[in-house]
XYZ file of C-alpha atoms in Angstrom:
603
model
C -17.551 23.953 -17.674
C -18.822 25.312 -21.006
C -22.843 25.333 -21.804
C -22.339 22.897 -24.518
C -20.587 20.264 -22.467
C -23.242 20.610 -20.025
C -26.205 19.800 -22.271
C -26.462 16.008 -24.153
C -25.969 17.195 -27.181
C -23.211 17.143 -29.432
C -22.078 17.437 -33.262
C -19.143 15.806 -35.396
C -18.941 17.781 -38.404
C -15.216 16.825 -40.423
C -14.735 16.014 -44.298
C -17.205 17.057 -46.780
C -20.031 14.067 -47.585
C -20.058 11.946 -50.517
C -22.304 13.698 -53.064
C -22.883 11.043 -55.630
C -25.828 8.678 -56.511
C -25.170 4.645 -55.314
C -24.765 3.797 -59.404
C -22.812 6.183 -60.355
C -20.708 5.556 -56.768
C -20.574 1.965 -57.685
C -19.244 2.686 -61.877
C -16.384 4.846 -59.994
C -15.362 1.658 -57.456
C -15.680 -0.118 -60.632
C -13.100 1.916 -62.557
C -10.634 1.877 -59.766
C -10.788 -1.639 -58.999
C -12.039 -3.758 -62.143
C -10.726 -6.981 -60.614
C -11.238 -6.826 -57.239
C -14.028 -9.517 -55.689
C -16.878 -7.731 -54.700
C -19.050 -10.240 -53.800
C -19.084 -13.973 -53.294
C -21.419 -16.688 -52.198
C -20.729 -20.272 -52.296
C -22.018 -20.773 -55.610
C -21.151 -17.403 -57.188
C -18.731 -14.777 -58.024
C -18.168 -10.881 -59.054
C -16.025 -8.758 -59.480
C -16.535 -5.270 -59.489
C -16.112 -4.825 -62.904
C -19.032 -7.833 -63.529
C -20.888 -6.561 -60.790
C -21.084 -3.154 -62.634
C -22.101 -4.612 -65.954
C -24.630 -6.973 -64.652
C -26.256 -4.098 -62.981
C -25.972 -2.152 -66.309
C -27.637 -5.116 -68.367
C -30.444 -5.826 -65.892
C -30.693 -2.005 -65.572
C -31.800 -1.298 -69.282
C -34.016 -4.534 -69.071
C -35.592 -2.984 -66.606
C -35.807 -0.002 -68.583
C -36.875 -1.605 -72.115
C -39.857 -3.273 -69.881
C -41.352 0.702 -69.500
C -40.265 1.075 -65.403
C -39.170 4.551 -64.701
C -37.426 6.708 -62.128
C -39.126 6.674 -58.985
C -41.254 4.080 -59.545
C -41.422 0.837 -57.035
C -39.628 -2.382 -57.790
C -40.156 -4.613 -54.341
C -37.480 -7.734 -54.258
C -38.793 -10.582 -51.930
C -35.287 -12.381 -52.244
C -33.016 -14.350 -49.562
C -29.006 -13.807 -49.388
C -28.522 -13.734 -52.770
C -25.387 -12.593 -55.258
C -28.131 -11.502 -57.982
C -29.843 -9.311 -54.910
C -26.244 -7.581 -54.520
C -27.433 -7.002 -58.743
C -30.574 -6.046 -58.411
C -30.104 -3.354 -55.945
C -27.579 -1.513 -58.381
C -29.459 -2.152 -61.258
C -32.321 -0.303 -59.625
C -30.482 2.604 -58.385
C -28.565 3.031 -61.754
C -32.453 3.256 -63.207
C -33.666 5.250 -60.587
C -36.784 2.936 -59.222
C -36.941 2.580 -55.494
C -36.447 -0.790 -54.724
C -38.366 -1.949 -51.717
C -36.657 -5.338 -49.954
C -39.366 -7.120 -48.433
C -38.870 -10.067 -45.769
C -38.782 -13.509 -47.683
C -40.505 -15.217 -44.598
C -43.466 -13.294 -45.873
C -46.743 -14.902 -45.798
C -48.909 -13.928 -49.050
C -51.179 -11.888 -46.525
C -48.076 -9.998 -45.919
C -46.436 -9.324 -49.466
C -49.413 -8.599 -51.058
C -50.264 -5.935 -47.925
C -46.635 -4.499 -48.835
C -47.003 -4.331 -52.811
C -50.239 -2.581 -52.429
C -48.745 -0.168 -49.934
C -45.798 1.437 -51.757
C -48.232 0.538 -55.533
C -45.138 -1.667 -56.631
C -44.777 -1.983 -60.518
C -42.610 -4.993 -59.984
C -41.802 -7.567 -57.680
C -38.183 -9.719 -57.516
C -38.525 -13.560 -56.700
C -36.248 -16.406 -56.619
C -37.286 -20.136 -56.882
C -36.466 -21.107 -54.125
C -35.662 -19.313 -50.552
C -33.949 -20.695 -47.700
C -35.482 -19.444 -44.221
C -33.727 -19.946 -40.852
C -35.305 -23.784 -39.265
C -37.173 -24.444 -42.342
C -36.780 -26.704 -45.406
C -36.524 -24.313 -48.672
C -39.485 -22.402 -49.926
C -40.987 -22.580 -53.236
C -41.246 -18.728 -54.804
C -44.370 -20.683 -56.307
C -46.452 -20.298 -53.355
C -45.654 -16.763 -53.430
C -46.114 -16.420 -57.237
C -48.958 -17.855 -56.964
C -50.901 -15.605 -54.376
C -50.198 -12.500 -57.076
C -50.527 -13.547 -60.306
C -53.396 -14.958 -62.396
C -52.777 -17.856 -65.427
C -52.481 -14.775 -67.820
C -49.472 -13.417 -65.997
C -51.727 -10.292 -64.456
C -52.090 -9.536 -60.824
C -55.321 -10.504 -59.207
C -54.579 -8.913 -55.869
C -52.170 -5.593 -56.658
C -53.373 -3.412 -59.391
C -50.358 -1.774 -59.418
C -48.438 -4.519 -60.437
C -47.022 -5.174 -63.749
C -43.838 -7.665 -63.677
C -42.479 -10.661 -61.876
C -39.451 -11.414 -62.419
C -37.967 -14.751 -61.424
C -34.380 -15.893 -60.151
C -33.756 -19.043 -60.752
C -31.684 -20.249 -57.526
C -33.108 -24.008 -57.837
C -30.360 -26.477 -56.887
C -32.279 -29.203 -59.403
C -34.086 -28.677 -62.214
C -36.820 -25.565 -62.501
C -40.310 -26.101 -63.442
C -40.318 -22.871 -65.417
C -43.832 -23.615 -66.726
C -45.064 -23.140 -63.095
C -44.056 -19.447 -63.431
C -46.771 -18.209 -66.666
C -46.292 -14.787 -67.306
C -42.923 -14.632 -65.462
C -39.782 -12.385 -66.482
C -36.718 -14.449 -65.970
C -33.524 -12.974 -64.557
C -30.895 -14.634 -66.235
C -32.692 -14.247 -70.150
C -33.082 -10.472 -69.023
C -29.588 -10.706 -68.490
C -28.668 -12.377 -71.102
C -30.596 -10.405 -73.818
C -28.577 -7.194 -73.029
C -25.028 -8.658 -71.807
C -22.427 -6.007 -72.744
C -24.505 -3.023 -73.070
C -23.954 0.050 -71.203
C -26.663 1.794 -69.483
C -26.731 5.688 -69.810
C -27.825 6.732 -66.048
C -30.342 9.409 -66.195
C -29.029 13.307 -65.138
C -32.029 14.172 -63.685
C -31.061 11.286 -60.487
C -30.130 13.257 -57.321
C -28.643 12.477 -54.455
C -31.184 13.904 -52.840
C -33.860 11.208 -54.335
C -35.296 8.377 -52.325
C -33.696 5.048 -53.981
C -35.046 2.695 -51.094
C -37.870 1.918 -48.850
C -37.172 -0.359 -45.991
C -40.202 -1.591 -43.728
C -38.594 -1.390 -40.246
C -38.312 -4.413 -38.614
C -38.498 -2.820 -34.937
C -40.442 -4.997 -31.743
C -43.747 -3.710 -32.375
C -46.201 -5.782 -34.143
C -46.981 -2.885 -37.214
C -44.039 -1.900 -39.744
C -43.679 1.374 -41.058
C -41.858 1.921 -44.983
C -39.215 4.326 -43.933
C -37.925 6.749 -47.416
C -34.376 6.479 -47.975
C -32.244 8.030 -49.976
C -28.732 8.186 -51.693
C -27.081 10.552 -49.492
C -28.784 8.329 -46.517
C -27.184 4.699 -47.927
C -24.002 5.707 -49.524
C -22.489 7.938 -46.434
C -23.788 5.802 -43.858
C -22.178 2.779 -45.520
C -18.915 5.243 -46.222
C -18.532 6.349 -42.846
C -18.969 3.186 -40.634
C -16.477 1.863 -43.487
C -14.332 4.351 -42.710
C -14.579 4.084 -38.506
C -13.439 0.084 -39.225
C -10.082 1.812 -41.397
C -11.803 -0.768 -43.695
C -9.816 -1.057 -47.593
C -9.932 -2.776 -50.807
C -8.107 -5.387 -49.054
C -10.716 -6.414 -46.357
C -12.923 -9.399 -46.799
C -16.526 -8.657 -45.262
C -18.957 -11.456 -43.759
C -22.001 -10.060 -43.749
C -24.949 -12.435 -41.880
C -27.454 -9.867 -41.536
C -30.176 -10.636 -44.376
C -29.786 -8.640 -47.385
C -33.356 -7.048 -46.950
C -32.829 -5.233 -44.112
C -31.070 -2.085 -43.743
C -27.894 -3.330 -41.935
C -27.221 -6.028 -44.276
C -28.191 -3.401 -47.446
C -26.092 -0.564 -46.244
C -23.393 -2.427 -43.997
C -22.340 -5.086 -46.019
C -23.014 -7.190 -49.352
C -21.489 -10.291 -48.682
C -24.379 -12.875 -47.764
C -24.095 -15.946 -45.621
C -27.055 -17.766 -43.192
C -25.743 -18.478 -39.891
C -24.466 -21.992 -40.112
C -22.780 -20.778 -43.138
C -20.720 -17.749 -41.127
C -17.953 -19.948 -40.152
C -17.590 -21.316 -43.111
C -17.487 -18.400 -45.103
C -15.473 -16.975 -42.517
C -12.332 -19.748 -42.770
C -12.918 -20.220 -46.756
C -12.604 -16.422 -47.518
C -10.615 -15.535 -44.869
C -12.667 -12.830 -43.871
C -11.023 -9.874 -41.920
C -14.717 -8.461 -40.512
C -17.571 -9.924 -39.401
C -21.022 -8.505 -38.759
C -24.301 -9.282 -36.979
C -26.471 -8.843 -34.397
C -26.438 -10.188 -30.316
C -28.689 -12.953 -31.147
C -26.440 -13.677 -34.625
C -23.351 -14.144 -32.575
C -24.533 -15.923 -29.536
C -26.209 -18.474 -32.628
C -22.185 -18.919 -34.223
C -20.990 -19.028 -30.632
C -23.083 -22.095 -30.153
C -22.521 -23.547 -33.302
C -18.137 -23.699 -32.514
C -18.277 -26.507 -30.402
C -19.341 -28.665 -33.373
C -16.793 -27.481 -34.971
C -12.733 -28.019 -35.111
C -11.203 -26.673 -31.921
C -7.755 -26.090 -33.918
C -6.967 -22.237 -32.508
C -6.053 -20.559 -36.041
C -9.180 -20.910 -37.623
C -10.349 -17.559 -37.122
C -7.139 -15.896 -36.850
C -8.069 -13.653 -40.287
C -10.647 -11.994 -38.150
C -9.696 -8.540 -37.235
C -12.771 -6.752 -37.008
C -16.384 -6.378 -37.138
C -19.612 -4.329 -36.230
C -22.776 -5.696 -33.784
C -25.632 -4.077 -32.861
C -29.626 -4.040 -32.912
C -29.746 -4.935 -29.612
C -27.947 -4.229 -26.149
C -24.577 -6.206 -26.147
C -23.829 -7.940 -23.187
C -19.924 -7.502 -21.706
C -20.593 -11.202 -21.262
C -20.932 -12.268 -24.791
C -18.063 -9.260 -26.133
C -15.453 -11.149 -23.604
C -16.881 -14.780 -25.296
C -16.209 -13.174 -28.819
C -13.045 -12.060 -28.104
C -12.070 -15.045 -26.567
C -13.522 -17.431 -29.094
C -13.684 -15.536 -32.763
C -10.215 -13.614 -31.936
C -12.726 -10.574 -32.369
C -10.574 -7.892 -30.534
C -11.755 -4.924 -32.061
C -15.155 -5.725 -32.615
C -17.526 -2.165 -32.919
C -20.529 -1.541 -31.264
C -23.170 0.647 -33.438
C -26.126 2.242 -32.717
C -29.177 3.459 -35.013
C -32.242 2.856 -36.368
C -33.874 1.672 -40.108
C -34.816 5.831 -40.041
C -31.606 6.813 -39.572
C -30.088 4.669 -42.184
C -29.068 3.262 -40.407
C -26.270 3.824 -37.839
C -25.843 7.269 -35.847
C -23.178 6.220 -33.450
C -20.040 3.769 -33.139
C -17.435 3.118 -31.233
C -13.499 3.493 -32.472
C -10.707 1.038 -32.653
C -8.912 2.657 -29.789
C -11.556 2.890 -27.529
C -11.223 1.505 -24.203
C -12.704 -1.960 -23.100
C -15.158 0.406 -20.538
C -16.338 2.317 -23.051
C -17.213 -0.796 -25.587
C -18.849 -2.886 -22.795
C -20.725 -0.054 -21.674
C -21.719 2.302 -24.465
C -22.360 2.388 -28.208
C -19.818 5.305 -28.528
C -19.739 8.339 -30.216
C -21.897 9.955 -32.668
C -20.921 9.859 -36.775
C -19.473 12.592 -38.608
C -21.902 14.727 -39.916
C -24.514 13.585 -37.376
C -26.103 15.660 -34.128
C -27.864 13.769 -31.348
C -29.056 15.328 -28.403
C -31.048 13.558 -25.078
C -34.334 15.140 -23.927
C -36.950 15.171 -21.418
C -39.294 11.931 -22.442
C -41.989 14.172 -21.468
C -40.701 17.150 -23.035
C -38.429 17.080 -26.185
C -38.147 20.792 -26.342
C -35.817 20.242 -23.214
C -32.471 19.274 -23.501
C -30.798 17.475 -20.343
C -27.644 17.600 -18.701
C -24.779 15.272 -19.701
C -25.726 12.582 -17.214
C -29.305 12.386 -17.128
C -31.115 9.741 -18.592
C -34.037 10.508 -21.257
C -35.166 10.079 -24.807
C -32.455 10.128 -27.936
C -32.966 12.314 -30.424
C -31.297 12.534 -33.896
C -30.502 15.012 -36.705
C -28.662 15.518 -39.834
C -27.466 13.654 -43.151
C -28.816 10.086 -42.016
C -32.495 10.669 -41.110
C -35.227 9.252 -43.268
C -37.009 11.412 -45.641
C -40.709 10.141 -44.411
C -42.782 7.455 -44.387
C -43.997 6.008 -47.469
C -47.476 7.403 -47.742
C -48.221 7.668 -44.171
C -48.340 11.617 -42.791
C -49.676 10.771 -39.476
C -46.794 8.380 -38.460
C -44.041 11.010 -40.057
C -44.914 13.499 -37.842
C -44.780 11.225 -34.989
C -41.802 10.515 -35.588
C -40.122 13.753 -35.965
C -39.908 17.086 -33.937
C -39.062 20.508 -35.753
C -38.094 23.159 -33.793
C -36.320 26.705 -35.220
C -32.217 26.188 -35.992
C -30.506 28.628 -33.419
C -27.274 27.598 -34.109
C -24.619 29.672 -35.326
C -25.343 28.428 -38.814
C -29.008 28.819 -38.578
C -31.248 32.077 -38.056
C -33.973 31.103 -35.922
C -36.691 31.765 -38.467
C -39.760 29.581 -39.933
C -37.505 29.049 -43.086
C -34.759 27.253 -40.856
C -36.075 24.706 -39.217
C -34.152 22.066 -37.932
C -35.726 18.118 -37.800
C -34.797 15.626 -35.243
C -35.573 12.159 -35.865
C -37.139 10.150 -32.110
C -35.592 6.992 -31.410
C -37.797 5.780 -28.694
C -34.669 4.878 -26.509
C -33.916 5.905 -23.381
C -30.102 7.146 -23.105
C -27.960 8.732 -21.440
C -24.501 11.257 -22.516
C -21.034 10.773 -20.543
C -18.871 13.578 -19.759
C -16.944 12.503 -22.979
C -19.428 12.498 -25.120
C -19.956 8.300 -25.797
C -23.733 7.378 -25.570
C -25.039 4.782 -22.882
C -28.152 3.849 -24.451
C -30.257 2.010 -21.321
C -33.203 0.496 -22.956
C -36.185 0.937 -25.192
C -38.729 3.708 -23.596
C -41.623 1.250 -23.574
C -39.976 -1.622 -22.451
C -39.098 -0.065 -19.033
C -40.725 -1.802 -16.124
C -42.139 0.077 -13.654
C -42.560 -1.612 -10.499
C -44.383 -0.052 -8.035
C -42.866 3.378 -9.137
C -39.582 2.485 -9.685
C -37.765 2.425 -12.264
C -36.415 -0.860 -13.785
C -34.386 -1.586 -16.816
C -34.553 -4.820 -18.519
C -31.082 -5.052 -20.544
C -29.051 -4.362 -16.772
C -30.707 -8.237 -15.725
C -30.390 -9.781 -19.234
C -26.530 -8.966 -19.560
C -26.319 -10.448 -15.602
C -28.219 -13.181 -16.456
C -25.788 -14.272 -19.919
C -23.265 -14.074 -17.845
C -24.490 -17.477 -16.196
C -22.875 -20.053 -18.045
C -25.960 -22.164 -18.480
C -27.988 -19.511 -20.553
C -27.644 -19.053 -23.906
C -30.424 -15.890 -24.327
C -32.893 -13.767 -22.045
C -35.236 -11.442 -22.448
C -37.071 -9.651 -19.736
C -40.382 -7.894 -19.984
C -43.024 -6.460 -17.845
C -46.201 -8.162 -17.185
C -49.279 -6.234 -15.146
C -49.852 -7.081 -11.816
C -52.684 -6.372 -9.578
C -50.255 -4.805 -6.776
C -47.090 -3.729 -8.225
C -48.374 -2.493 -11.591
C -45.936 -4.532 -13.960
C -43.210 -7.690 -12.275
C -40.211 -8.599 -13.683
C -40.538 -11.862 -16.242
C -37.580 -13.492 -17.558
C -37.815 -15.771 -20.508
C -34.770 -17.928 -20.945
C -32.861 -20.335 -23.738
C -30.714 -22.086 -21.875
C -27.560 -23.985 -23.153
C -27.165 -27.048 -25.241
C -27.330 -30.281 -22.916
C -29.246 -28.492 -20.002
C -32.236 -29.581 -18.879
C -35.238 -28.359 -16.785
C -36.607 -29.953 -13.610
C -39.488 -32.338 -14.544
C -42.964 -30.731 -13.832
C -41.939 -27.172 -15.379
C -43.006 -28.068 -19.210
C -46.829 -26.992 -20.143
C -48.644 -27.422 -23.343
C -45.233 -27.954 -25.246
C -43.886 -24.795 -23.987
C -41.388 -24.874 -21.038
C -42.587 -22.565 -18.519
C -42.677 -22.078 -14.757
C -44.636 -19.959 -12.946
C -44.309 -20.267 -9.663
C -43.420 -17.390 -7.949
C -40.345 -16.161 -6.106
C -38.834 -18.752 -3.600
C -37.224 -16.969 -0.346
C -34.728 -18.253 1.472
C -32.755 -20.607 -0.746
C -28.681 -20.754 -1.004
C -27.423 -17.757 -3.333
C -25.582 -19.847 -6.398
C -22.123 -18.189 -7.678
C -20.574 -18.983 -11.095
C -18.233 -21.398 -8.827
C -20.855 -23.877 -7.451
C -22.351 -23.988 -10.809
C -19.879 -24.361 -13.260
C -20.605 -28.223 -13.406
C -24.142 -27.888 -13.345
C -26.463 -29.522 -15.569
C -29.876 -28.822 -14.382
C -31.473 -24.986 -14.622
C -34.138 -24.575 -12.348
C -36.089 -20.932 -11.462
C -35.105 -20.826 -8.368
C -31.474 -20.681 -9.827
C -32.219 -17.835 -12.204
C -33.413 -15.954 -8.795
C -30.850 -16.421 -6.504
C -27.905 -15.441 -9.420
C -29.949 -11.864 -10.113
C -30.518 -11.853 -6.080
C -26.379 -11.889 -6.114
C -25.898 -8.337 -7.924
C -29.557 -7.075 -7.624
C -31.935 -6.038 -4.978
C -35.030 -8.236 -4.180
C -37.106 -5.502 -6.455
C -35.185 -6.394 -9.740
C -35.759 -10.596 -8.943
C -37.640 -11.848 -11.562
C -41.097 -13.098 -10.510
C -41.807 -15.594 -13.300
C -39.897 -17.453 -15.445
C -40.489 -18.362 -18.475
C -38.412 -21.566 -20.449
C -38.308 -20.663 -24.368
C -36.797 -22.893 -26.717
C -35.492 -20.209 -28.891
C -36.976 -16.200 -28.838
C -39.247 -14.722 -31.314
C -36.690 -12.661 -33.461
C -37.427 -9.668 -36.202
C -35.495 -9.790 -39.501
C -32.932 -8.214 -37.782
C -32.613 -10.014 -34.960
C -34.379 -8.314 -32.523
C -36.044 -10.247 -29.591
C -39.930 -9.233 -30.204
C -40.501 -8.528 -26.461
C -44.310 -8.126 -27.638
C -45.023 -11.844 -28.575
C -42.727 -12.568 -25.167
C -45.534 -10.755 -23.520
C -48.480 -12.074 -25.560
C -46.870 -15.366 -24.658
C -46.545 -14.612 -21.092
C -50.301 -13.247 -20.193
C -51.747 -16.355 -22.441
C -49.464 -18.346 -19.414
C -50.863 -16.230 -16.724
C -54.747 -16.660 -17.928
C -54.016 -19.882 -17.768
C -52.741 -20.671 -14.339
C -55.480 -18.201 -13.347
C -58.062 -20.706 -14.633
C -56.412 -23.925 -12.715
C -56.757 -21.337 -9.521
C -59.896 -20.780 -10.257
């Protein structure tokens, strides 16, 4: 066998990449298909053609207020069709627009806005957030601006400017000093806005503050080339056209929902959106899905409903074959794609194909993107690249990778390793080096090439030594059909090092045993039971009642006694990131608080 299919590494290289800024990208679309919808919510609108003047209008507001290329314009917006506008208008100007999470507390968004030095912040009246009533942008108005329209709290910044989204009446007087979208608007309808030749492709137009499982975001640099191929080539990997109708869940601040799709909807609003518009794709995350999943048996059980459905994209998170065979079965989802990436690489580095085989989908996240290099190395040694096989850190190169960190040196060079190019096209010296991008993942490369990515490096469990991977248990454990979502983490133990914990959401309608609910939380932490009757998907199908010693005994049916979880912990939903990410950290945090306490009743 050859050297190079050997090694994990491997290269697509085809077509040429786009070389074009996003406005200019978006003025071309714009040409070519004047009427076509681009984006729709339920209360508005655009074509592409109004899409591209809006953008141009709000651009040389923007403009006529002093901003200037390069400078910061942060957006602190929900699923909006003027965000969709402001994130042209800002790469037509050239300002790098920095979405922040609307869920923000005023700790938080004034911690941002003094980070990247913003000269502007983006805010709508009101903001819907997932289990809350609708917030008032007052609240966060109010924590950054003074009575004279000045910021008390971030030097840097200069303008608010206000979206009125309010489904009554707005109290515009409770906004002094505020710039208001729609008289911007207004004021320069019709005008064209001259884009600046000195934009590159090369420029960072966005800043995205990951929203990984650790408890500190980093502002990851993006720029044109990053957003506009990524978007292109996933596009292209879904055959998507002018014809397809996208359904995009994922929040609009966060890179999948920025570069994968600009059609906004909350969650109870998917299904909706999904029969109304007749929406060919649908995207999202595990937690996304399983949240629609649950939400179908409210719903009209009439089999056509979802029959538009052809195709769609998750990822974020390990997909269970459990929940793809649910989709399938339940959205009409067929050729749903698995991705794979990061908010550093733009995000997405590899993706499955429409013709792959149901193995290769349940199992993998596919192959890598055109114009993309990955590689897996030694997690204690990145200058050594494994065998196709072997499991060990994922590394990443090429078009997609972040530019930096926004003002943060140390935590760039973490995150990269630069070694000399000796490839063919490279010629070894200082002046070609070649940058790979860490993922943090542990993964491993199949003889053809698809990626089996087996779980975040740091969420591993060692037990006593051995090895034991988290996502293998939580796809066992959706398959029972009284669990809705699991997540399972390492806590310390005195003996073993770290056990296996497994915090569950069960299904509506299920209860737990009396005696298992503490201090509002459902938990129980007894420890493993021996002995008991194994339970099979057959005795439980009727089932009504979840206990711990049921979770046991269905891992104890695939899994040896090492990989039985030895608390369990009853969650009414999981602690999520913006992009849906289970935030194993909290689970933790949440777990040891648990364990201190049952020390104390021991004690």
């Amino acid at each position: 066998m050859p050297a190079d299919q050997e090694r994990q590494i491997i290269t697509d290289i085809p077509e040429l990449l786009l070389e074009n800024t996003i406005g200019r990208q978006l003025t071309a679309v714009a040409t070519k298909f004047p009427e076509r919808v681009a984006v729709q919510t339920e209360c508005i609108r655009l074509t592409y053609k109004q899409l591209d003047q809006q953008s141009d209008a709000l651009a040389l507001g923007l403009s006529r207020l002093g901003l200037q290329p390069f400078e910061r314009v942060a957006a602190c917006l929900g699923n909006l069709a003027e965000f969709v506008v402001v994130i042209y208008a800002c790469a037509k100007l050239g300002v790098i627009l920095a979405p922040l999470n609307p869920a923000y507390t005023e700790v938080q968004l004034i911690s941002a806005l003094n980070h990247i030095s913003a000269t502007c912040v983006v805010l709508s009246t009101e903001t819907s957030l997932p289990y809350k009533a609708p917030r008032l942008a007052k609240v966060h108005f109010q924590g950054v601006v003074e009575k004279e329209g000045r910021s008390k709290n971030a030097p840097s910044l200069k303008h608010v400017l206000v979206i009125n989204n309010s489904t009554t009446q707005c109290d515009r007087e409770g906004f002094p000093g505020a710039l208001w979208y729609d008289e911007l608007l207004e004021k320069h309808h019709g005008q064209l806005f001259d884009q600046s030749p000195i934009l590159k492709p090369s420029d960072i137009i966005n800043i995205q503050f990951t929203s990984g499982t650790t408890s500190s975001p980093k502002a990851a640099c993006l720029t044109h080339t990053n957003i506009l191929n990524n978007g292109f080539l996933v596009g292209s990997g879904m055959k998507l056209t002018e014809l397809d109708v996208i359904c995009c869940a994922p929040p609009l601040f966060h890179c999948f929902g920025i570069v994968l799709g600009l059609l906004a909807a909350m969650v109870r609003a998917v299904l909706d959106s999904v029969i109304k518009h007749q929406a060919t794709a649908l995207y999202g995350v595990p937690t996304m899905f399983l949240a629609e999943l649950a939400e179908l048996p409210k719903r009209s059980a009439r089999d056509n409903l979802f029959l538009s459905l052809r195709t769609g994209l998750i990822g974020g998170s390990a997909i269970a074959p459990a929940l793809r065979q649910r989709l399938r079965k339940e959205l009409h989802l067929s050729s749903l794609l698995n991705i794979y990436g990061m908010t550093e690489s733009s995000p997405v580095v590899c993706m499955t194909r429409l013709d792959d085989e149901d193995e290769i989908n349940n199992f993998t996240v596919g192959s890598v993107l055109p114009h993309t290099e990955i590689k897996i190395v030694s997690r204690d040694r990145s200058d050594q690249t494994l065998l196709r096989g072997q499991k060990g850190e994922l590394l990443m190169s090429g078009y997609p990778l972040m530019k930096c960190y926004w003002n943060d040196e140390q935590k760039t060079a973490d995150a990269f390793v630069v070694e000399s190019d000796t490839s063919p096209q490279g010629s070894g010296s200082d002046q070609n080096l070649k940058i790979w991008l860490r993922s943090g993942d542990e993964a491993a490369m199949r003889m053809d090439g698809t990626i089996e990515i087996t779980g975040r490096i740091k969420d591993i469990i060692i037990r006593g030594g051995e090895n034991i991977y988290p996502a293998e248990i939580e796809n066992f454990l959706l398959q029972h059909n009284l669990v809705n979502n699991v997540a399972v983490v390492g806590l310390p133990d005195d003996y073993y090092g770290e056990v296996i914990s497994a915090f569950i959401v069960v299904q509506e309608h299920v209860t737990i045993p009396e005696g298992q609910a503490q201090d509002g939380l459902t938990i129980d932490l007894r420890e493993n039971s021996k002995g008991q009757a194994c339970i099979t998907a057959d005795n439980i199908s009727h089932e009504k009642v979840l206990t711990s010693g049921d979770i046991r005994d269905w891992v104890r049916t695939r899994f040896s006694r090492n990989n039985i979880p030895k608390f369990v912990f009853w969650v009414s939903r999981m602690p999520l990131t913006a992009s849906g990410k289970v935030e194993k950290y909290k689970l933790k945090d949440i777990g040891l608080k648990a364990l201190l306490r049952l020390e104390e009743v021991r004690l």
